[in-house]
Amino acid sequence: MHFVKAKGILSSKNGMNLYRGCSHGCIYCDSRSKCYHMEHDFEDIEVKENAIELLEYALTHKRKKCMIGTGSMTDPYIPLETELKYVRKVLHLIYEYGFGFTAITKSDRVLRDLDLLQKINEKTKCVVQMTLTTCDEDLCRKIEPNVSTTKERFEVLKKLRDAGIPTVVWLSPILPFINDTEENISGILDMCIEAKVYGIICFGMGLTLREGNREFFYEQLDRQFPQLKEKYIRIYGHQYMVVSPNNRKLMKLFHQKCDENGIVHNNNQIFQYLQAFEEKQSVQQLSLWSIGENKNDGY
């Protein structure tokens, strides 16, 4: 890892990345793409050493409360977080200043902060977003080698459910000829149903490949799935959107099963939900309101 001084921490949409780079080793990672101008080795994590100070300054100067998000570029719960505890410090600030919070992760380390996630959710809104790609544990270890397995993530979703924290699942990416099967999609959806997730984000059955992540992906195909790279090149060439030949059938299954089980599957609706700030009345406020109402009933 290495440290840098950042000039700012929040994007125009109130997202932040405390770290740049990742050690999860997912073979399909879009964040490796050269368009993001990461000028260091991807596994050499860049740490924004002044991130906490920058965030506190930003929160104190916000005109309106909002949802603060993290995890769009780098999973906030990489192993380094266990040592540095940046996310936990961020959660303290977000709770203290009364903002909402959402994070995208693939790690069960998120449960370390369950106490703060619950506090935020009681006061405003906290949503944990979890990526699921395969219900096959062996395949998971191949395509996402250094991160919590699907089974472990499923346990996280259930614990968050029991704690009253809403969850959203990213069904992405679905890799052609690897995890684009009815059995896999149905298995993931069954997990989501049991965990009572609020919604599932899915942009179609496939993945995106561009300069930087394409080369890494093909290297991993050579290592894990011999001769599959040649098939990709023959069918897709240098396309950015790599769509599964099973896309139509699998998307029909996805929408149908979500409809039948009351899971939101409209991406725009889910993003609106994630961005919508909610301020909840405290239990004390509700109790006082109830007392006042009862007194009025007596006159």
PDB file of C-alpha atoms in Angstrom:
ATOM      1  CA  MET A   1       0.000   0.000   0.000  1.00  0.00           C
ATOM      2  CA  HIS A   2       0.955   3.637  -0.305  1.00  0.00           C
ATOM      3  CA  PHE A   3      -0.531   6.883   1.028  1.00  0.00           C
ATOM      4  CA  VAL A   4      -1.574  10.001  -0.877  1.00  0.00           C
ATOM      5  CA  LYS A   5      -3.072  13.358   0.044  1.00  0.00           C
ATOM      6  CA  ALA A   6      -6.417  13.765  -1.672  1.00  0.00           C
ATOM      7  CA  LYS A   7      -7.839  17.134  -2.723  1.00  0.00           C
ATOM      8  CA  GLY A   8     -11.439  16.077  -2.182  1.00  0.00           C
ATOM      9  CA  ILE A   9     -13.404  13.022  -1.103  1.00  0.00           C
ATOM     10  CA  LEU A  10     -17.032  13.290  -2.299  1.00  0.00           C
ATOM     11  CA  SER A  11     -18.110  13.153  -5.926  1.00  0.00           C
ATOM     12  CA  SER A  12     -20.930  15.288  -7.316  1.00  0.00           C
ATOM     13  CA  LYS A  13     -23.290  12.417  -6.466  1.00  0.00           C
ATOM     14  CA  ASN A  14     -21.896  12.055  -2.920  1.00  0.00           C
ATOM     15  CA  GLY A  15     -19.911   8.906  -3.596  1.00  0.00           C
ATOM     16  CA  MET A  16     -16.416   8.337  -2.249  1.00  0.00           C
ATOM     17  CA  ASN A  17     -13.548   5.905  -2.553  1.00  0.00           C
ATOM     18  CA  LEU A  18     -11.305   5.681   0.481  1.00  0.00           C
ATOM     19  CA  TYR A  19      -8.963   3.351  -1.347  1.00  0.00           C
ATOM     20  CA  ARG A  20      -7.905   2.903  -4.984  1.00  0.00           C
ATOM     21  CA  GLY A  21      -6.919  -0.553  -6.158  1.00  0.00           C
ATOM     22  CA  CYS A  22      -8.019  -3.897  -4.770  1.00  0.00           C
ATOM     23  CA  SER A  23      -6.693  -7.248  -3.612  1.00  0.00           C
ATOM     24  CA  HIS A  24      -9.824  -9.344  -4.224  1.00  0.00           C
ATOM     25  CA  GLY A  25      -8.439 -10.656  -7.535  1.00  0.00           C
ATOM     26  CA  CYS A  26     -11.815 -10.892  -9.323  1.00  0.00           C
ATOM     27  CA  ILE A  27     -10.988 -11.913 -12.884  1.00  0.00           C
ATOM     28  CA  TYR A  28     -13.554  -9.574 -14.504  1.00  0.00           C
ATOM     29  CA  CYS A  29     -12.847  -6.342 -12.565  1.00  0.00           C
ATOM     30  CA  ASP A  30     -13.785  -3.247 -14.588  1.00  0.00           C
ATOM     31  CA  SER A  31     -11.814  -0.998 -12.214  1.00  0.00           C
ATOM     32  CA  ARG A  32      -8.634  -2.248 -13.880  1.00  0.00           C
ATOM     33  CA  SER A  33      -9.635  -0.394 -17.058  1.00  0.00           C
ATOM     34  CA  LYS A  34      -7.102   2.192 -18.216  1.00  0.00           C
ATOM     35  CA  CYS A  35      -9.782   4.870 -18.521  1.00  0.00           C
ATOM     36  CA  TYR A  36      -9.684   5.272 -14.728  1.00  0.00           C
ATOM     37  CA  HIS A  37      -6.038   6.418 -14.914  1.00  0.00           C
ATOM     38  CA  MET A  38      -4.748   4.346 -12.030  1.00  0.00           C
ATOM     39  CA  GLU A  39      -1.038   5.051 -12.227  1.00  0.00           C
ATOM     40  CA  HIS A  40       0.066   2.306  -9.841  1.00  0.00           C
ATOM     41  CA  ASP A  41      -0.149  -1.489  -9.685  1.00  0.00           C
ATOM     42  CA  PHE A  42      -3.740  -2.445  -9.008  1.00  0.00           C
ATOM     43  CA  GLU A  43      -2.824  -4.577  -5.987  1.00  0.00           C
ATOM     44  CA  ASP A  44      -0.711  -1.739  -4.511  1.00  0.00           C
ATOM     45  CA  ILE A  45      -3.598  -0.102  -2.668  1.00  0.00           C
ATOM     46  CA  GLU A  46      -3.637   3.686  -2.684  1.00  0.00           C
ATOM     47  CA  VAL A  47      -4.875   5.036   0.653  1.00  0.00           C
ATOM     48  CA  LYS A  48      -6.271   8.546   0.919  1.00  0.00           C
ATOM     49  CA  GLU A  49      -4.658   9.401   4.225  1.00  0.00           C
ATOM     50  CA  ASN A  50      -6.681  12.586   4.763  1.00  0.00           C
ATOM     51  CA  ALA A  51     -10.033  11.048   3.749  1.00  0.00           C
ATOM     52  CA  ILE A  52     -11.593  11.300   7.214  1.00  0.00           C
ATOM     53  CA  GLU A  53     -10.739  14.986   7.628  1.00  0.00           C
ATOM     54  CA  LEU A  54     -12.004  15.732   4.114  1.00  0.00           C
ATOM     55  CA  LEU A  55     -15.273  13.929   4.753  1.00  0.00           C
ATOM     56  CA  GLU A  56     -15.928  15.714   8.039  1.00  0.00           C
ATOM     57  CA  TYR A  57     -15.336  19.048   6.337  1.00  0.00           C
ATOM     58  CA  ALA A  58     -17.692  18.067   3.490  1.00  0.00           C
ATOM     59  CA  LEU A  59     -20.448  16.898   5.849  1.00  0.00           C
ATOM     60  CA  THR A  60     -20.329  20.060   7.936  1.00  0.00           C
ATOM     61  CA  HIS A  61     -20.672  22.193   4.792  1.00  0.00           C
ATOM     62  CA  LYS A  62     -23.548  20.293   3.163  1.00  0.00           C
ATOM     63  CA  ARG A  63     -26.707  22.377   2.818  1.00  0.00           C
ATOM     64  CA  LYS A  64     -28.909  19.292   2.821  1.00  0.00           C
ATOM     65  CA  LYS A  65     -28.557  15.849   4.334  1.00  0.00           C
ATOM     66  CA  CYS A  66     -28.119  13.062   1.781  1.00  0.00           C
ATOM     67  CA  MET A  67     -27.010   9.491   1.253  1.00  0.00           C
ATOM     68  CA  ILE A  68     -23.226   8.978   1.274  1.00  0.00           C
ATOM     69  CA  GLY A  69     -22.040   6.037  -0.826  1.00  0.00           C
ATOM     70  CA  THR A  70     -18.854   4.059  -1.216  1.00  0.00           C
ATOM     71  CA  GLY A  71     -17.608   1.027  -3.124  1.00  0.00           C
ATOM     72  CA  SER A  72     -18.254   1.900  -6.760  1.00  0.00           C
ATOM     73  CA  MET A  73     -14.566   1.644  -7.727  1.00  0.00           C
ATOM     74  CA  THR A  74     -12.952  -0.226  -4.843  1.00  0.00           C
ATOM     75  CA  ASP A  75     -14.576  -2.516  -2.303  1.00  0.00           C
ATOM     76  CA  PRO A  76     -14.323  -0.601   0.984  1.00  0.00           C
ATOM     77  CA  TYR A  77     -13.932  -3.837   2.954  1.00  0.00           C
ATOM     78  CA  ILE A  78     -10.635  -5.020   1.483  1.00  0.00           C
ATOM     79  CA  PRO A  79      -8.314  -6.752   4.010  1.00  0.00           C
ATOM     80  CA  LEU A  80      -6.462  -3.469   4.572  1.00  0.00           C
ATOM     81  CA  GLU A  81      -9.602  -2.029   6.159  1.00  0.00           C
ATOM     82  CA  THR A  82      -9.177  -4.431   9.089  1.00  0.00           C
ATOM     83  CA  GLU A  83      -5.971  -2.597   9.966  1.00  0.00           C
ATOM     84  CA  LEU A  84      -6.805   1.007   9.017  1.00  0.00           C
ATOM     85  CA  LYS A  85     -10.516   1.099   9.984  1.00  0.00           C
ATOM     86  CA  TYR A  86     -11.242   3.998   7.616  1.00  0.00           C
ATOM     87  CA  VAL A  87     -14.759   2.795   6.881  1.00  0.00           C
ATOM     88  CA  ARG A  88     -15.549   2.527  10.579  1.00  0.00           C
ATOM     89  CA  LYS A  89     -14.304   6.091  11.135  1.00  0.00           C
ATOM     90  CA  VAL A  90     -16.460   7.232   8.222  1.00  0.00           C
ATOM     91  CA  LEU A  91     -19.511   5.512   9.701  1.00  0.00           C
ATOM     92  CA  HIS A  92     -18.988   7.308  13.012  1.00  0.00           C
ATOM     93  CA  LEU A  93     -18.988  10.662  11.177  1.00  0.00           C
ATOM     94  CA  ILE A  94     -22.023   9.815   9.067  1.00  0.00           C
ATOM     95  CA  TYR A  95     -23.964   8.794  12.163  1.00  0.00           C
ATOM     96  CA  GLU A  96     -22.834  11.830  14.150  1.00  0.00           C
ATOM     97  CA  TYR A  97     -23.851  14.293  11.442  1.00  0.00           C
ATOM     98  CA  GLY A  98     -27.110  12.523  10.584  1.00  0.00           C
ATOM     99  CA  PHE A  99     -26.456  11.414   7.001  1.00  0.00           C
ATOM    100  CA  GLY A 100     -27.529   8.192   5.287  1.00  0.00           C
ATOM    101  CA  PHE A 101     -25.120   5.537   4.058  1.00  0.00           C
ATOM    102  CA  THR A 102     -24.809   2.849   1.415  1.00  0.00           C
ATOM    103  CA  ALA A 103     -21.882   0.619   0.442  1.00  0.00           C
ATOM    104  CA  ILE A 104     -21.172  -1.956  -2.255  1.00  0.00           C
ATOM    105  CA  THR A 105     -19.104  -4.915  -1.093  1.00  0.00           C
ATOM    106  CA  LYS A 106     -18.357  -8.610  -1.549  1.00  0.00           C
ATOM    107  CA  SER A 107     -16.905  -9.056   1.916  1.00  0.00           C
ATOM    108  CA  ASP A 108     -18.303 -10.391   5.170  1.00  0.00           C
ATOM    109  CA  ARG A 109     -16.079  -7.844   6.925  1.00  0.00           C
ATOM    110  CA  VAL A 110     -19.055  -5.500   6.663  1.00  0.00           C
ATOM    111  CA  LEU A 111     -20.504  -7.301   9.694  1.00  0.00           C
ATOM    112  CA  ARG A 112     -17.727  -5.832  11.849  1.00  0.00           C
ATOM    113  CA  ASP A 113     -19.613  -2.535  11.575  1.00  0.00           C
ATOM    114  CA  LEU A 114     -23.095  -3.933  12.128  1.00  0.00           C
ATOM    115  CA  ASP A 115     -23.561  -1.838  15.265  1.00  0.00           C
ATOM    116  CA  LEU A 116     -22.962   1.436  13.424  1.00  0.00           C
ATOM    117  CA  LEU A 117     -24.950   0.358  10.370  1.00  0.00           C
ATOM    118  CA  GLN A 118     -27.924  -0.297  12.646  1.00  0.00           C
ATOM    119  CA  LYS A 119     -27.545   3.064  14.394  1.00  0.00           C
ATOM    120  CA  ILE A 120     -27.477   4.895  11.071  1.00  0.00           C
ATOM    121  CA  ASN A 121     -30.484   2.936   9.831  1.00  0.00           C
ATOM    122  CA  GLU A 122     -32.469   3.782  12.951  1.00  0.00           C
ATOM    123  CA  LYS A 123     -31.739   7.480  12.480  1.00  0.00           C
ATOM    124  CA  THR A 124     -31.846   7.804   8.674  1.00  0.00           C
ATOM    125  CA  LYS A 125     -31.270   5.043   6.131  1.00  0.00           C
ATOM    126  CA  CYS A 126     -28.512   2.504   5.616  1.00  0.00           C
ATOM    127  CA  VAL A 127     -28.446   0.095   2.679  1.00  0.00           C
ATOM    128  CA  VAL A 128     -25.819  -2.586   2.087  1.00  0.00           C
ATOM    129  CA  GLN A 129     -25.299  -3.620  -1.527  1.00  0.00           C
ATOM    130  CA  MET A 130     -23.794  -7.054  -2.145  1.00  0.00           C
ATOM    131  CA  THR A 131     -22.496  -8.464  -5.434  1.00  0.00           C
ATOM    132  CA  LEU A 132     -23.422 -12.074  -6.258  1.00  0.00           C
ATOM    133  CA  THR A 133     -22.231 -13.795  -9.421  1.00  0.00           C
ATOM    134  CA  THR A 134     -22.431 -17.535  -8.845  1.00  0.00           C
ATOM    135  CA  CYS A 135     -24.007 -19.979  -6.409  1.00  0.00           C
ATOM    136  CA  ASP A 136     -21.226 -22.510  -7.120  1.00  0.00           C
ATOM    137  CA  GLU A 137     -18.604 -22.220  -4.362  1.00  0.00           C
ATOM    138  CA  ASP A 138     -15.824 -23.795  -6.436  1.00  0.00           C
ATOM    139  CA  LEU A 139     -16.517 -21.483  -9.356  1.00  0.00           C
ATOM    140  CA  CYS A 140     -16.659 -18.531  -6.979  1.00  0.00           C
ATOM    141  CA  ARG A 141     -13.128 -19.285  -5.779  1.00  0.00           C
ATOM    142  CA  LYS A 142     -11.970 -19.315  -9.393  1.00  0.00           C
ATOM    143  CA  ILE A 143     -13.474 -16.043 -10.531  1.00  0.00           C
ATOM    144  CA  GLU A 144     -13.332 -14.177  -7.181  1.00  0.00           C
ATOM    145  CA  PRO A 145     -10.364 -15.832  -5.449  1.00  0.00           C
ATOM    146  CA  ASN A 146      -9.548 -13.531  -2.522  1.00  0.00           C
ATOM    147  CA  VAL A 147     -12.958 -12.529  -1.244  1.00  0.00           C
ATOM    148  CA  SER A 148     -15.823 -13.981   0.787  1.00  0.00           C
ATOM    149  CA  THR A 149     -17.498 -16.827  -1.054  1.00  0.00           C
ATOM    150  CA  THR A 150     -21.102 -16.647  -2.183  1.00  0.00           C
ATOM    151  CA  LYS A 151     -22.186 -18.772   0.778  1.00  0.00           C
ATOM    152  CA  GLU A 152     -20.471 -16.361   3.162  1.00  0.00           C
ATOM    153  CA  ARG A 153     -22.079 -13.368   1.450  1.00  0.00           C
ATOM    154  CA  PHE A 154     -25.461 -15.066   1.658  1.00  0.00           C
ATOM    155  CA  GLU A 155     -24.978 -15.418   5.422  1.00  0.00           C
ATOM    156  CA  VAL A 156     -24.217 -11.681   5.556  1.00  0.00           C
ATOM    157  CA  LEU A 157     -27.439 -10.872   3.710  1.00  0.00           C
ATOM    158  CA  LYS A 158     -29.449 -12.947   6.178  1.00  0.00           C
ATOM    159  CA  LYS A 159     -27.806 -11.310   9.186  1.00  0.00           C
ATOM    160  CA  LEU A 160     -28.499  -7.882   7.745  1.00  0.00           C
ATOM    161  CA  ARG A 161     -32.109  -8.954   7.137  1.00  0.00           C
ATOM    162  CA  ASP A 162     -32.419  -9.996  10.783  1.00  0.00           C
ATOM    163  CA  ALA A 163     -30.887  -6.688  11.863  1.00  0.00           C
ATOM    164  CA  GLY A 164     -33.474  -4.749   9.863  1.00  0.00           C
ATOM    165  CA  ILE A 165     -30.964  -3.313   7.397  1.00  0.00           C
ATOM    166  CA  PRO A 166     -32.214  -3.245   3.789  1.00  0.00           C
ATOM    167  CA  THR A 167     -30.060  -4.882   1.132  1.00  0.00           C
ATOM    168  CA  VAL A 168     -29.646  -4.674  -2.622  1.00  0.00           C
ATOM    169  CA  VAL A 169     -27.897  -7.323  -4.727  1.00  0.00           C
ATOM    170  CA  TRP A 170     -25.895  -6.694  -7.894  1.00  0.00           C
ATOM    171  CA  LEU A 171     -26.411  -9.678 -10.208  1.00  0.00           C
ATOM    172  CA  SER A 172     -23.294  -8.894 -12.179  1.00  0.00           C
ATOM    173  CA  PRO A 173     -21.275  -9.792 -14.087  1.00  0.00           C
ATOM    174  CA  ILE A 174     -22.584 -12.946 -15.710  1.00  0.00           C
ATOM    175  CA  LEU A 175     -19.741 -14.402 -17.773  1.00  0.00           C
ATOM    176  CA  PRO A 176     -20.696 -16.122 -21.046  1.00  0.00           C
ATOM    177  CA  PHE A 177     -19.994 -19.887 -21.020  1.00  0.00           C
ATOM    178  CA  ILE A 178     -18.997 -19.734 -17.324  1.00  0.00           C
ATOM    179  CA  ASN A 179     -21.895 -18.736 -15.053  1.00  0.00           C
ATOM    180  CA  ASP A 180     -24.660 -17.915 -17.570  1.00  0.00           C
ATOM    181  CA  THR A 181     -26.904 -20.874 -16.773  1.00  0.00           C
ATOM    182  CA  GLU A 182     -30.496 -21.154 -15.574  1.00  0.00           C
ATOM    183  CA  GLU A 183     -29.315 -23.198 -12.614  1.00  0.00           C
ATOM    184  CA  ASN A 184     -26.930 -20.457 -11.509  1.00  0.00           C
ATOM    185  CA  ILE A 185     -29.322 -17.533 -11.959  1.00  0.00           C
ATOM    186  CA  SER A 186     -32.139 -19.401 -10.266  1.00  0.00           C
ATOM    187  CA  GLY A 187     -29.846 -20.369  -7.383  1.00  0.00           C
ATOM    188  CA  ILE A 188     -28.760 -16.768  -6.786  1.00  0.00           C
ATOM    189  CA  LEU A 189     -32.363 -15.570  -6.951  1.00  0.00           C
ATOM    190  CA  ASP A 190     -33.392 -18.192  -4.385  1.00  0.00           C
ATOM    191  CA  MET A 191     -30.770 -16.772  -2.026  1.00  0.00           C
ATOM    192  CA  CYS A 192     -32.091 -13.255  -2.592  1.00  0.00           C
ATOM    193  CA  ILE A 193     -35.643 -14.402  -1.911  1.00  0.00           C
ATOM    194  CA  GLU A 194     -34.671 -16.081   1.356  1.00  0.00           C
ATOM    195  CA  ALA A 195     -32.613 -13.053   2.433  1.00  0.00           C
ATOM    196  CA  LYS A 196     -35.573 -10.765   1.588  1.00  0.00           C
ATOM    197  CA  VAL A 197     -33.459  -8.296  -0.360  1.00  0.00           C
ATOM    198  CA  TYR A 198     -35.131  -5.037  -1.360  1.00  0.00           C
ATOM    199  CA  GLY A 199     -34.007  -5.197  -4.969  1.00  0.00           C
ATOM    200  CA  ILE A 200     -31.651  -6.728  -7.518  1.00  0.00           C
ATOM    201  CA  ILE A 201     -29.680  -4.631  -9.998  1.00  0.00           C
ATOM    202  CA  CYS A 202     -29.037  -6.350 -13.314  1.00  0.00           C
ATOM    203  CA  PHE A 203     -28.006  -4.723 -16.586  1.00  0.00           C
ATOM    204  CA  GLY A 204     -28.279  -7.940 -18.571  1.00  0.00           C
ATOM    205  CA  MET A 205     -26.479 -11.241 -18.685  1.00  0.00           C
ATOM    206  CA  GLY A 206     -22.921 -10.463 -19.694  1.00  0.00           C
ATOM    207  CA  LEU A 207     -19.970  -8.250 -18.826  1.00  0.00           C
ATOM    208  CA  THR A 208     -18.036  -5.278 -20.128  1.00  0.00           C
ATOM    209  CA  LEU A 209     -14.466  -5.466 -21.409  1.00  0.00           C
ATOM    210  CA  ARG A 210     -12.214  -2.569 -22.306  1.00  0.00           C
ATOM    211  CA  GLU A 211      -8.505  -1.825 -22.397  1.00  0.00           C
ATOM    212  CA  GLY A 212      -6.916  -2.836 -19.122  1.00  0.00           C
ATOM    213  CA  ASN A 213      -9.511  -5.196 -17.741  1.00  0.00           C
ATOM    214  CA  ARG A 214      -9.818  -7.149 -21.028  1.00  0.00           C
ATOM    215  CA  GLU A 215      -6.165  -8.173 -20.972  1.00  0.00           C
ATOM    216  CA  PHE A 216      -6.316  -9.234 -17.328  1.00  0.00           C
ATOM    217  CA  PHE A 217      -9.554 -11.156 -17.921  1.00  0.00           C
ATOM    218  CA  TYR A 218      -8.061 -13.046 -20.857  1.00  0.00           C
ATOM    219  CA  GLU A 219      -4.960 -13.924 -18.835  1.00  0.00           C
ATOM    220  CA  GLN A 220      -7.206 -15.410 -16.155  1.00  0.00           C
ATOM    221  CA  LEU A 221      -9.247 -17.323 -18.731  1.00  0.00           C
ATOM    222  CA  ASP A 222      -6.028 -18.897 -20.005  1.00  0.00           C
ATOM    223  CA  ARG A 223      -5.136 -19.900 -16.463  1.00  0.00           C
ATOM    224  CA  GLN A 224      -8.542 -21.046 -15.200  1.00  0.00           C
ATOM    225  CA  PHE A 225     -10.531 -21.955 -18.325  1.00  0.00           C
ATOM    226  CA  PRO A 226      -8.133 -23.159 -21.053  1.00  0.00           C
ATOM    227  CA  GLN A 227      -9.151 -22.368 -24.675  1.00  0.00           C
ATOM    228  CA  LEU A 228     -12.097 -20.211 -23.600  1.00  0.00           C
ATOM    229  CA  LYS A 229     -10.213 -17.022 -24.468  1.00  0.00           C
ATOM    230  CA  GLU A 230     -10.094 -18.050 -28.125  1.00  0.00           C
ATOM    231  CA  LYS A 231     -13.858 -18.586 -28.082  1.00  0.00           C
ATOM    232  CA  TYR A 232     -14.400 -15.097 -26.641  1.00  0.00           C
ATOM    233  CA  ILE A 233     -12.151 -13.522 -29.262  1.00  0.00           C
ATOM    234  CA  ARG A 234     -13.869 -15.411 -32.063  1.00  0.00           C
ATOM    235  CA  ILE A 235     -17.398 -14.442 -30.943  1.00  0.00           C
ATOM    236  CA  TYR A 236     -16.910 -10.994 -29.434  1.00  0.00           C
ATOM    237  CA  GLY A 237     -13.709  -9.583 -30.893  1.00  0.00           C
ATOM    238  CA  HIS A 238     -12.987  -6.279 -29.117  1.00  0.00           C
ATOM    239  CA  GLN A 239     -16.589  -5.481 -28.209  1.00  0.00           C
ATOM    240  CA  TYR A 240     -17.188  -3.448 -25.067  1.00  0.00           C
ATOM    241  CA  MET A 241     -20.495  -5.182 -24.284  1.00  0.00           C
ATOM    242  CA  VAL A 242     -20.082  -8.938 -24.090  1.00  0.00           C
ATOM    243  CA  VAL A 243     -23.590 -10.389 -23.986  1.00  0.00           C
ATOM    244  CA  SER A 244     -24.382 -13.998 -23.129  1.00  0.00           C
ATOM    245  CA  PRO A 245     -26.121 -16.001 -25.874  1.00  0.00           C
ATOM    246  CA  ASN A 246     -28.559 -16.991 -23.098  1.00  0.00           C
ATOM    247  CA  ASN A 247     -29.363 -13.372 -22.245  1.00  0.00           C
ATOM    248  CA  ARG A 248     -32.999 -13.304 -23.354  1.00  0.00           C
ATOM    249  CA  LYS A 249     -33.937 -16.557 -21.636  1.00  0.00           C
ATOM    250  CA  LEU A 250     -32.099 -15.685 -18.410  1.00  0.00           C
ATOM    251  CA  MET A 251     -33.491 -12.145 -18.230  1.00  0.00           C
ATOM    252  CA  LYS A 252     -37.006 -13.543 -18.607  1.00  0.00           C
ATOM    253  CA  LEU A 253     -36.312 -15.904 -15.706  1.00  0.00           C
ATOM    254  CA  PHE A 254     -34.847 -13.035 -13.668  1.00  0.00           C
ATOM    255  CA  HIS A 255     -37.799 -10.665 -14.130  1.00  0.00           C
ATOM    256  CA  GLN A 256     -40.400 -13.384 -13.654  1.00  0.00           C
ATOM    257  CA  LYS A 257     -38.904 -14.690 -10.419  1.00  0.00           C
ATOM    258  CA  CYS A 258     -38.453 -11.189  -8.994  1.00  0.00           C
ATOM    259  CA  ASP A 259     -42.075 -10.332  -9.827  1.00  0.00           C
ATOM    260  CA  GLU A 260     -43.345 -13.487  -8.163  1.00  0.00           C
ATOM    261  CA  ASN A 261     -41.445 -12.726  -4.961  1.00  0.00           C
ATOM    262  CA  GLY A 262     -41.899  -8.985  -4.603  1.00  0.00           C
ATOM    263  CA  ILE A 263     -38.275  -8.048  -5.322  1.00  0.00           C
ATOM    264  CA  VAL A 264     -37.728  -4.710  -7.046  1.00  0.00           C
ATOM    265  CA  HIS A 265     -35.915  -5.303 -10.348  1.00  0.00           C
ATOM    266  CA  ASN A 266     -36.234  -1.969 -12.099  1.00  0.00           C
ATOM    267  CA  ASN A 267     -32.715  -0.487 -12.022  1.00  0.00           C
ATOM    268  CA  ASN A 268     -33.907   3.125 -12.078  1.00  0.00           C
ATOM    269  CA  GLN A 269     -36.281   2.508  -9.194  1.00  0.00           C
ATOM    270  CA  ILE A 270     -33.510   0.911  -7.148  1.00  0.00           C
ATOM    271  CA  PHE A 271     -31.070   3.754  -7.820  1.00  0.00           C
ATOM    272  CA  GLN A 272     -33.719   6.271  -6.815  1.00  0.00           C
ATOM    273  CA  TYR A 273     -34.215   4.326  -3.592  1.00  0.00           C
ATOM    274  CA  LEU A 274     -30.475   4.251  -2.898  1.00  0.00           C
ATOM    275  CA  GLN A 275     -30.178   7.999  -3.453  1.00  0.00           C
ATOM    276  CA  ALA A 276     -33.280   9.006  -1.481  1.00  0.00           C
ATOM    277  CA  PHE A 277     -32.419  10.365   1.967  1.00  0.00           C
ATOM    278  CA  GLU A 278     -34.866   9.500   4.734  1.00  0.00           C
ATOM    279  CA  GLU A 279     -34.927  10.998   8.209  1.00  0.00           C
ATOM    280  CA  LYS A 280     -36.782   8.828  10.681  1.00  0.00           C
ATOM    281  CA  GLN A 281     -38.478   9.959  13.845  1.00  0.00           C
ATOM    282  CA  SER A 282     -36.763   8.672  16.943  1.00  0.00           C
ATOM    283  CA  VAL A 283     -38.570   6.299  19.282  1.00  0.00           C
ATOM    284  CA  GLN A 284     -38.568   9.081  21.875  1.00  0.00           C
ATOM    285  CA  GLN A 285     -40.205  11.524  19.449  1.00  0.00           C
ATOM    286  CA  LEU A 286     -42.856   8.961  18.536  1.00  0.00           C
ATOM    287  CA  SER A 287     -43.545   8.266  22.220  1.00  0.00           C
ATOM    288  CA  LEU A 288     -43.967  11.961  23.016  1.00  0.00           C
ATOM    289  CA  TRP A 289     -46.251  12.379  19.999  1.00  0.00           C
ATOM    290  CA  SER A 290     -48.358   9.407  21.161  1.00  0.00           C
ATOM    291  CA  ILE A 291     -48.626  10.811  24.696  1.00  0.00           C
ATOM    292  CA  GLY A 292     -49.757  14.174  23.366  1.00  0.00           C
ATOM    293  CA  GLU A 293     -52.329  12.508  21.128  1.00  0.00           C
ATOM    294  CA  ASN A 294     -53.702  10.470  24.027  1.00  0.00           C
ATOM    295  CA  LYS A 295     -54.054  13.607  26.200  1.00  0.00           C
ATOM    296  CA  ASN A 296     -56.029  15.300  23.477  1.00  0.00           C
ATOM    297  CA  ASP A 297     -58.329  12.287  23.290  1.00  0.00           C
ATOM    298  CA  GLY A 298     -59.194  12.847  26.943  1.00  0.00           C
ATOM    299  CA  TYR A 299     -60.619  16.374  26.496  1.00  0.00           C
TER     300      TYR A 299
END
